[in-house]
Short mmCIF file of C-alpha atoms and ligand atoms in Angstrom, two decimals:
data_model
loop_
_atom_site.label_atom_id
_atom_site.label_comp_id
_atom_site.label_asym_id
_atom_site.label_seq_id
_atom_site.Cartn_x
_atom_site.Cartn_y
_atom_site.Cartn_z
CA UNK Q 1 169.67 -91.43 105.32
CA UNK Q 2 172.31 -91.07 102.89
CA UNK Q 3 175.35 -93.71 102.55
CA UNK Q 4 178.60 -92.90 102.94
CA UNK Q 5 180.35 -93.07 99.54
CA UNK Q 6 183.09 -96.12 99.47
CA UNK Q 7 186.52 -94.67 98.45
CA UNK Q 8 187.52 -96.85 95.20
CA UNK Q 9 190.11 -98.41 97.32
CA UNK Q 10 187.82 -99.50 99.93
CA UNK Q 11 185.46 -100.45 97.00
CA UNK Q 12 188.27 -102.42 95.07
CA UNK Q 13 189.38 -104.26 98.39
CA UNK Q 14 185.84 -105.48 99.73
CA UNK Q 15 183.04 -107.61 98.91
CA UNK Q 16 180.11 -106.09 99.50
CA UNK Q 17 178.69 -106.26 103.26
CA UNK Q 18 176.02 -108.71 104.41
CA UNK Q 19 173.78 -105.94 105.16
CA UNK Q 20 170.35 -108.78 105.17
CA UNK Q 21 167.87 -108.36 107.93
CA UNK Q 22 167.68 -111.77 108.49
CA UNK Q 23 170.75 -112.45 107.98
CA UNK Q 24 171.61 -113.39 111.56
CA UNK Q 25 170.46 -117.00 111.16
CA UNK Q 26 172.11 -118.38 107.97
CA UNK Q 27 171.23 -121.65 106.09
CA UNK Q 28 173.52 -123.96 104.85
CA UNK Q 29 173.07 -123.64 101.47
CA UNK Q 30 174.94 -122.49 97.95
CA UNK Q 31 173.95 -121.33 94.10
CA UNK Q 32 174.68 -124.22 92.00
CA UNK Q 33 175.34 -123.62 88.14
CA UNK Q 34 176.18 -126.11 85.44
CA UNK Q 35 177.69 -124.31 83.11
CA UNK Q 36 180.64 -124.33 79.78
CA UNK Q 37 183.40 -121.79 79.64
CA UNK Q 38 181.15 -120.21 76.63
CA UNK Q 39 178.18 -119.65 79.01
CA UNK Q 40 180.35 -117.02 80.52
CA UNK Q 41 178.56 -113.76 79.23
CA UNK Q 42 175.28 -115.21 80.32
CA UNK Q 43 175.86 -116.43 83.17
CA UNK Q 44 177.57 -113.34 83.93
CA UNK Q 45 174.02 -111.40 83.71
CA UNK Q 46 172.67 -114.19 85.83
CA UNK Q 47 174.73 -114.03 88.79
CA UNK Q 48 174.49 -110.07 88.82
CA UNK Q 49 170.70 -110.19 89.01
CA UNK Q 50 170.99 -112.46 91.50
CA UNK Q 51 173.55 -110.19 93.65
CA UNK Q 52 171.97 -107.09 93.27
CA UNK Q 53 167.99 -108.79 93.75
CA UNK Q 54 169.51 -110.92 96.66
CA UNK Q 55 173.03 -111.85 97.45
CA UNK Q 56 174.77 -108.90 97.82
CA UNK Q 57 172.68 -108.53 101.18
CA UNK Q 58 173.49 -112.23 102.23
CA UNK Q 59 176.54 -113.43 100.68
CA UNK Q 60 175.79 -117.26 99.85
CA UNK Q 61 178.45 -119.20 98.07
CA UNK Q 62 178.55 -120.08 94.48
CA UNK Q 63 179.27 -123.48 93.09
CA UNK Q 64 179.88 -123.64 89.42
CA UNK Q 65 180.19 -127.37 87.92
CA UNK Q 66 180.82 -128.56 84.44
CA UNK Q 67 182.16 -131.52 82.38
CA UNK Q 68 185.00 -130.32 81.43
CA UNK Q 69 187.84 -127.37 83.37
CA UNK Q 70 186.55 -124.18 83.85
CA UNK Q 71 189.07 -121.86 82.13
CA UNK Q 72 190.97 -119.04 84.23
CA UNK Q 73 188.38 -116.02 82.43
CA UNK Q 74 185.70 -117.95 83.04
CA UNK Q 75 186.65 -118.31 87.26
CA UNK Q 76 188.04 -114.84 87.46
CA UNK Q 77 184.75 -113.05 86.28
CA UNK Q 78 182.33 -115.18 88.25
CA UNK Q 79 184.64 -115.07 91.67
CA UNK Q 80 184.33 -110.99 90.98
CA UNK Q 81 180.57 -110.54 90.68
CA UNK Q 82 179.67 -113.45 93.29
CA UNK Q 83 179.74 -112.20 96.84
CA UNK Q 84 180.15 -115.08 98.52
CA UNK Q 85 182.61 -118.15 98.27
CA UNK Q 86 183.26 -119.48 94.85
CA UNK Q 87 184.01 -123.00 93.80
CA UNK Q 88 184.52 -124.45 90.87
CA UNK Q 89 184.25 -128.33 90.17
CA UNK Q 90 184.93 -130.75 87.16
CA UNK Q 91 182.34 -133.51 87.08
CA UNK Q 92 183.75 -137.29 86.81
CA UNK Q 93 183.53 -138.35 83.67
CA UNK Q 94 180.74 -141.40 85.15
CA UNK Q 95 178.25 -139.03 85.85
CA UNK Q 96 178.67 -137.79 82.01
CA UNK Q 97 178.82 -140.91 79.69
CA UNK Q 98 176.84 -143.38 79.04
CA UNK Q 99 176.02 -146.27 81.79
CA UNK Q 100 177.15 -149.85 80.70
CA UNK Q 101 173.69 -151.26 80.24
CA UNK Q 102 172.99 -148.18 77.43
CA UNK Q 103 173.10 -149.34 73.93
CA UNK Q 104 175.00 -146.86 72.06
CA UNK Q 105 173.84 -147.27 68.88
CA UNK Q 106 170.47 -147.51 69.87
CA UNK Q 107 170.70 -144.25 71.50
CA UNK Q 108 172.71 -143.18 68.17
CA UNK Q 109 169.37 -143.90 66.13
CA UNK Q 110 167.20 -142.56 68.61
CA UNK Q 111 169.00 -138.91 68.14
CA UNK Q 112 168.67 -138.93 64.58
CA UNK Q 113 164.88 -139.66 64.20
CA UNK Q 114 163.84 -137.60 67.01
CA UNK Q 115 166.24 -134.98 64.82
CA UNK Q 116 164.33 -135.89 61.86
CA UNK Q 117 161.25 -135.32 63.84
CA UNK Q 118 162.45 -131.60 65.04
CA UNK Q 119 161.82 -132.70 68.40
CA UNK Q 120 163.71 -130.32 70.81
CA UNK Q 121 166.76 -131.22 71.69
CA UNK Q 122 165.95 -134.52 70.39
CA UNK Q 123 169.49 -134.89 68.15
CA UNK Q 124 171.72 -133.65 70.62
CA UNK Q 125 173.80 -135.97 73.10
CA UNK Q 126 175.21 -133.42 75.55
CA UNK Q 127 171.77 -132.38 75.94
CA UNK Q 128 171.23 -135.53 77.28
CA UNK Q 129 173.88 -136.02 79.59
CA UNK Q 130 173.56 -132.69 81.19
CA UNK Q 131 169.46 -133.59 82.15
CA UNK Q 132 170.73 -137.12 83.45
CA UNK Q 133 172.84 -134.70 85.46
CA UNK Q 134 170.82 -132.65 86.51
CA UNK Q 135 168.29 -135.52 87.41
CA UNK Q 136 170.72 -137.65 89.13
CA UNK Q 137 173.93 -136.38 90.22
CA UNK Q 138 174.72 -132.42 90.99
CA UNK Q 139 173.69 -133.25 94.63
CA UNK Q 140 176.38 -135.64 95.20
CA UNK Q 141 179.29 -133.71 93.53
CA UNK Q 142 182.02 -133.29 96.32
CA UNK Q 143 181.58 -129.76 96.27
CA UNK Q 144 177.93 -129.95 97.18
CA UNK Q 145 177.64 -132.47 100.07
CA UNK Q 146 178.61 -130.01 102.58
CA UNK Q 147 175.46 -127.77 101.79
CA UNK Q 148 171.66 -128.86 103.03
CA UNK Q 149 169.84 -126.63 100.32
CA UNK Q 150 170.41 -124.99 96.25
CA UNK Q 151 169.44 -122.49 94.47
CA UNK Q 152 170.09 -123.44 91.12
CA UNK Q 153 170.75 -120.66 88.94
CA UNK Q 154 171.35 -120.84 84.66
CA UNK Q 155 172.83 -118.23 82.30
CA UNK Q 156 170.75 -115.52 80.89
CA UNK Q 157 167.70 -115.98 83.55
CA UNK Q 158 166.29 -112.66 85.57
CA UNK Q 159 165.03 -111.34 88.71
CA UNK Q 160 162.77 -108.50 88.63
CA UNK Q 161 161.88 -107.91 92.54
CA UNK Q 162 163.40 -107.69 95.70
CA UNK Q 163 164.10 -110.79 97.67
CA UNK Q 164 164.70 -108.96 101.21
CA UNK Q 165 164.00 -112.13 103.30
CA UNK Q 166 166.35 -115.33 102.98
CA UNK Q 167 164.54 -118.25 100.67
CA UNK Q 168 167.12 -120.46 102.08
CA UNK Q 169 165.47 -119.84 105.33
CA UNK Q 170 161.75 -119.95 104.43
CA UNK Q 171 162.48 -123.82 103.31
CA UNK Q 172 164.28 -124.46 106.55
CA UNK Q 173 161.90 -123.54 108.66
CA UNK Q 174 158.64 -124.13 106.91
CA UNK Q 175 160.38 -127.75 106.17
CA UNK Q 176 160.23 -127.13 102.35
CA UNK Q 177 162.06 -129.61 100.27
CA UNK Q 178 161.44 -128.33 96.59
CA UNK Q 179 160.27 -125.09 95.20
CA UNK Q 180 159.16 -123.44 91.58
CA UNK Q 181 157.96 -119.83 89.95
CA UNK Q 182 156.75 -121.63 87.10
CA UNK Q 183 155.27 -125.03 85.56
CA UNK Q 184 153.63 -125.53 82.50
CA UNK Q 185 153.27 -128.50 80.38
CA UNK Q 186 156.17 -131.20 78.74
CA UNK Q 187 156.45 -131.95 75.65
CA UNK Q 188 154.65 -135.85 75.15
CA UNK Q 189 157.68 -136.89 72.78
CA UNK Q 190 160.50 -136.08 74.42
CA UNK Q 191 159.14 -138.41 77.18
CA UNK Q 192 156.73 -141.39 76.02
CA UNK Q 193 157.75 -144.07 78.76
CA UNK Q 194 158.37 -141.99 81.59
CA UNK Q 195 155.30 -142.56 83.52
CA UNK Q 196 155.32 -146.43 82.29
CA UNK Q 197 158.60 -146.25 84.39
CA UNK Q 198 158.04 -144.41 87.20
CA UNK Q 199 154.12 -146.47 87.63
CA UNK Q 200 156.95 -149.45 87.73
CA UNK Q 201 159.09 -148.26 90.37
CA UNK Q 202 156.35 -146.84 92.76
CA UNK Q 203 154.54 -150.14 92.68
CA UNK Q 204 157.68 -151.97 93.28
CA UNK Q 205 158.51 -149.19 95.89
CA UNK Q 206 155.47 -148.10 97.65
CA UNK Q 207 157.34 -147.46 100.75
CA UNK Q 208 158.59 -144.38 99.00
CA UNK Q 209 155.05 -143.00 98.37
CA UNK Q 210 154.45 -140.10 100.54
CA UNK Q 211 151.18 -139.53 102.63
CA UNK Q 212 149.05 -136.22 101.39
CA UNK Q 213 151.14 -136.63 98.16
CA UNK Q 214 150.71 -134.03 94.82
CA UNK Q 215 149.85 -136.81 92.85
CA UNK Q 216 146.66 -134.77 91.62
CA UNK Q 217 149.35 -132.14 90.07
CA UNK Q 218 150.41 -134.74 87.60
CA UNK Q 219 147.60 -137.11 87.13
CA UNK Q 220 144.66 -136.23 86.53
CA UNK Q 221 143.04 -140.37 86.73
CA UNK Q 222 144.28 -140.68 90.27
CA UNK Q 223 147.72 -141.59 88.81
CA UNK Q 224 146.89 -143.93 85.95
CA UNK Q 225 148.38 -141.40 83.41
CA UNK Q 226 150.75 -138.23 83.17
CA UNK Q 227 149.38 -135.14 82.40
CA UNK Q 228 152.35 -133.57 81.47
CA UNK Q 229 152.26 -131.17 83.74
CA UNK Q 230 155.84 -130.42 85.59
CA UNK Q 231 157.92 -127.53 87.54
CA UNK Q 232 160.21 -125.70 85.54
CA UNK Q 233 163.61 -126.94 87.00
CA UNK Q 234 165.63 -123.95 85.47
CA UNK Q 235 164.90 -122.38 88.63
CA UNK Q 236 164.95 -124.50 92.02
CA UNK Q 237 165.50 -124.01 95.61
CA UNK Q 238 165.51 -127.40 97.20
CA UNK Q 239 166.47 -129.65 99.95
CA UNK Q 240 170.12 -131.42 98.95
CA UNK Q 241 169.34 -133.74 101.42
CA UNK Q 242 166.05 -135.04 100.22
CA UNK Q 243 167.97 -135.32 96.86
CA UNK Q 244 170.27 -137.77 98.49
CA UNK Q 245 167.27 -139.82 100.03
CA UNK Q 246 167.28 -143.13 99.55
CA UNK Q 247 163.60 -142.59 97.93
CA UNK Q 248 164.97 -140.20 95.46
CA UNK Q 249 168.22 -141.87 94.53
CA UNK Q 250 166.17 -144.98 94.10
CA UNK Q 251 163.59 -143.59 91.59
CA UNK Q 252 166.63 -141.75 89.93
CA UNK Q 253 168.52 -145.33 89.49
CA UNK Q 254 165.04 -147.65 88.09
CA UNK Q 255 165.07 -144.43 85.55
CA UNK Q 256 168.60 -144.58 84.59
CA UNK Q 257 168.63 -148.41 84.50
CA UNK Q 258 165.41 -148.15 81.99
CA UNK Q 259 167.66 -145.97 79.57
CA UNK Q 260 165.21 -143.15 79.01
CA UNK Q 261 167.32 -140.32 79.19
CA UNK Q 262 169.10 -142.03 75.94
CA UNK Q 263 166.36 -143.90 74.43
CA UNK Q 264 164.13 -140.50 74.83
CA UNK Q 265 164.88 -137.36 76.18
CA UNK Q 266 164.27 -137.42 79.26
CA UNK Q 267 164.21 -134.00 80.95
CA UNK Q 268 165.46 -133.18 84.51
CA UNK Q 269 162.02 -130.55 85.33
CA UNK Q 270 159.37 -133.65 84.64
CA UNK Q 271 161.88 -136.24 86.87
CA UNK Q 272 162.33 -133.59 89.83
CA UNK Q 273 158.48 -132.94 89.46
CA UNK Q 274 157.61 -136.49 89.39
CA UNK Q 275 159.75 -137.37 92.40
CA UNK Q 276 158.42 -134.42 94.22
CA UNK Q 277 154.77 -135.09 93.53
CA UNK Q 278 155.05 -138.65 94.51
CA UNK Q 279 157.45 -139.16 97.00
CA UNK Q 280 156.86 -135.51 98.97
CA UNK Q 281 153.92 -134.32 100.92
CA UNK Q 282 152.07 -131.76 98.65
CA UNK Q 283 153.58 -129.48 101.75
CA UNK Q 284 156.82 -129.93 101.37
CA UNK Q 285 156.55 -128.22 97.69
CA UNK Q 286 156.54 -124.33 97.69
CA UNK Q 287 155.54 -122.22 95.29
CA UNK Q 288 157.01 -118.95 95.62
CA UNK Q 289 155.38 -116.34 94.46
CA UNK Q 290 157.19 -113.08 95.37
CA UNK Q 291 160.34 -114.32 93.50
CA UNK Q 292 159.68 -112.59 89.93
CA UNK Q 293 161.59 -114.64 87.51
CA UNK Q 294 162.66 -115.11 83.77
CA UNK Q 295 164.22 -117.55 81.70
CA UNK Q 296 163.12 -117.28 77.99
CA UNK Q 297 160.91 -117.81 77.21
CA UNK Q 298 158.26 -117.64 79.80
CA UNK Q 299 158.02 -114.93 83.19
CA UNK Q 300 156.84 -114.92 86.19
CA UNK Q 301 155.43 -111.92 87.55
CA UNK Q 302 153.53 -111.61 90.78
CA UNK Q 303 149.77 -110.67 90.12
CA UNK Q 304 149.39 -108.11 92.92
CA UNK Q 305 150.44 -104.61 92.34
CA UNK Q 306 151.04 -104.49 95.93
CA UNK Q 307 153.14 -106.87 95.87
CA UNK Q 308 155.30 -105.62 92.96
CA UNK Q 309 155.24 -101.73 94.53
CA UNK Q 310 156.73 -103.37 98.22
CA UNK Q 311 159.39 -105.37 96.53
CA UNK Q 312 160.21 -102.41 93.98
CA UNK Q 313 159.98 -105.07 90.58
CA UNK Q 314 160.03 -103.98 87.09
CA UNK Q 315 158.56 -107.10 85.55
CA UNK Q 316 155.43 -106.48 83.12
CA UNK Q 317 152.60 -107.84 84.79
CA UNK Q 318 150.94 -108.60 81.13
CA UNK Q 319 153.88 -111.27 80.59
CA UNK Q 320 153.09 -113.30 83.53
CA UNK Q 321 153.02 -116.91 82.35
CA UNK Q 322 151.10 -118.21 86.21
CA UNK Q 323 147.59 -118.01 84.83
CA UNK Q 324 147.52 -118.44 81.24
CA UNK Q 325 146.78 -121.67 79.27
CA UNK Q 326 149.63 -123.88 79.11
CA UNK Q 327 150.72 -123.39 83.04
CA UNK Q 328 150.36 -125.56 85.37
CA UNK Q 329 150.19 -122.84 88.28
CA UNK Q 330 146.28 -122.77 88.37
CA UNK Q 331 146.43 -126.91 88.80
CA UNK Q 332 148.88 -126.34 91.49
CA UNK Q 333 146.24 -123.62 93.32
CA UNK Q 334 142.95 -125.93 92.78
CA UNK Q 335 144.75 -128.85 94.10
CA UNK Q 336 146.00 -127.53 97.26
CA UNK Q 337 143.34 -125.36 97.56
CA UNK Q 338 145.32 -122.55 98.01
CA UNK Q 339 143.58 -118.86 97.44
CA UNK Q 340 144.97 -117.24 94.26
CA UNK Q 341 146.94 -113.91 94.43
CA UNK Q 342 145.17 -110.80 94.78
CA UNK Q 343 145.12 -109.16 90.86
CA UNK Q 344 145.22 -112.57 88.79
CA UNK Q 345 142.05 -112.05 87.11
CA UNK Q 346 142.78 -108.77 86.29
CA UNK Q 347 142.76 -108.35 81.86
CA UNK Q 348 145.66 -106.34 80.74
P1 GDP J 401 167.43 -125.13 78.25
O1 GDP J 401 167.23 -124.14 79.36
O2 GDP J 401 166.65 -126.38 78.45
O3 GDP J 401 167.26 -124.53 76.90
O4 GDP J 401 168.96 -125.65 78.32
P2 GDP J 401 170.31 -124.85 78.61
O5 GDP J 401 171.12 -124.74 77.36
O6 GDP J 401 170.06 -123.59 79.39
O7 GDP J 401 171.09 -125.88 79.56
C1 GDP J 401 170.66 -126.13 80.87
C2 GDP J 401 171.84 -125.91 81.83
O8 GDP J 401 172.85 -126.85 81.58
C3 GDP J 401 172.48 -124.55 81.72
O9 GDP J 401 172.93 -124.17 83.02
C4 GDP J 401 173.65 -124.80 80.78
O10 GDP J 401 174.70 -123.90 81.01
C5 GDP J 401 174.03 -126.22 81.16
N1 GDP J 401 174.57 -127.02 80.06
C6 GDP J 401 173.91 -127.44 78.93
N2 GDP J 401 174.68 -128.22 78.16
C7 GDP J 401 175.87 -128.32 78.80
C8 GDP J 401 177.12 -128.98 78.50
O11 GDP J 401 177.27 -129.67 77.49
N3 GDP J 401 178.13 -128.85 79.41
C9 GDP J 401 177.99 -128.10 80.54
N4 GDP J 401 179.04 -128.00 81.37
N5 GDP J 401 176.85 -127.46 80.85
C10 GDP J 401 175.81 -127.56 80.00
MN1 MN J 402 168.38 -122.65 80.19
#
């Protein structure tokens, strides 16, 4: 049937209409972005792939955090392209400095060899404090501990298929508590101790082990070593409220207190994948394939054709990053002997 056209007044004076099937039973849950004022251009893409992919049809709120104040262009375009509620939130300058037990200087010399060594990221020092963020902190900004699940959403990333039904939902109901479209391997130098450390707090903690745990996704010796392998964090739906767990916010305070996130470079993706291997029921993790993602440089695309013709995407199938060589999303299959997607044998 055809639409009725808006009027440009009616258009100018509404949001668009939560038009989502589902959308009857809603979630409490938001978009979370970290973000500067001069991410504003891409993360202006992001939120419109997002709207017209998803939100438009369901309307959940947007909150957009940073260290310092968002600036009055940077709230006015985002509040007109989100369709839900927008809210924008400074983060205290504690959760973005350096913890009293850090050794400045220390972490000063640390920068400038792993600089020397062209390690990425490895000389930069906001880099650092936004993946401590992101490890140990978004979920207990004000502005997030009215919400029970994220979506976390960065600039310049895309959607390329339909998401008809609510995600939000799907982890509600199927009591999910951490999601991914993509995993693939982290880079050894950027985190040399990070397995000495979390071996430490699990043994010190095994009350926070969880039964039918993915330990097998990151260890491949029955948890003796890391094998690297990790969810790309970039893109997460997840449970707030297993973030503020006692098991989680202890493993995120033994890392903090060991000083890796200074002393290396600690990335937020291996620390959410750790915590979720170890301290979730393989389960709880989801992986989902029917949301078709990028963020450079990597895409996921679902194999099945049917899949991509029912949920109208435009991703190349050729540049789906699931199946080749440095994923992790065949480990994740084999493990949890789950059955792989019709099509993801199939040679461009
Ligand atoms: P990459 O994806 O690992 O290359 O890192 P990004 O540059 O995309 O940064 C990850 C996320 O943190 C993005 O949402 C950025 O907008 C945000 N971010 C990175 N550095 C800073 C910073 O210094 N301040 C703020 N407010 N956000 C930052
Ligand atoms: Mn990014």
């Amino acid at each position: 049937l055809p639409r009725p056209k808006p009027s440009y007044e009616d258009f100018k004076s509404q949001k668009p209409q939560n038009t989502g099937v589902n959308s009857t039973e809603r979630v409490n849950a938001t978009f979370v972005t970290l973000a500067r004022n001069s991410d504003i251009w891409e993360i202006a893409k992001s939120i419109r792939t997002v709207e017209d992919r998803f939100n438009r049809n369901f309307n959940y709120d947007w909150v957009f955090l940073n260290d310092q104040e968002f600036d009055e262009d940077f709230k006015k375009l985002t509040t007109s392209l989100a369709s839900g509620t927008t809210h924008y939130g400074k983060i205290p300058t504690e959760h973005w400095s350096y913890p009293s037990w850090i050794d400045q200087n220390k972490a000063r010399e640390v920068r400038e060899d792993m600089g020397r060594r062209k390690i990425i990221y490895g000389d930069s020092e906001s880099y650092r404090h936004m993946c401590r963020y992101e490890s140990g902190f978004f979920f207990r900004h004000p502005l997030m501990m009215n919400y029970e699940y994220y979506w976390r959403v960065e600039p310049s990333v895309e959607l390329f298929c339909d998401v008809p039904t609510d995600p939000f939902l799907f982890m509600k109901q199927n009591n999910k508590k951490y999601s991914f479209v993509i995993s693939l391997y982290e880079y050894i130098d950027t985190i040399p101790t990070l397995w000495d450390s979390t071996k430490k707090f699990l043994q010190a903690h095994p009350e926070h082990i969880a039964d039918n745990n993915a330990v097998d996704f990151v260890s491949d010796d029955g948890g003796e070593t890391y094998n690297k392998c990790h969810f790309w964090s970039n893109f997460e739906i997840g449970s707030l409220e297993w973030l503020r767990s006692p098991a989680y916010i202890d493993y995120f305070s033994s890392l903090d207190q060991d000083g890796g996130f200074f002393y290396e470079r600690w990335g937020d993706a291996p620390v959410h994948s750790i915590a979720a291997a170890t301290m979730l029921k393989r389960d709880e993790i989801h992986f989902f394939n029917e949301i078709a993602y990028y963020h450079v440089p990597f895409t996921h695309c679902p194999s099945s054709e049917q899949t991509r013709l029912d949920l109208r995407c435009h991703c190349k199938p050729q540049e789906n990053f699931d199946w080749k060589d440095y994923s992790c999303t065949s480990r994740w299959f084999s493990v949890n002997n789950l059955q792989k997607p019709d099509g993801w044998d199939k040679k461009d």
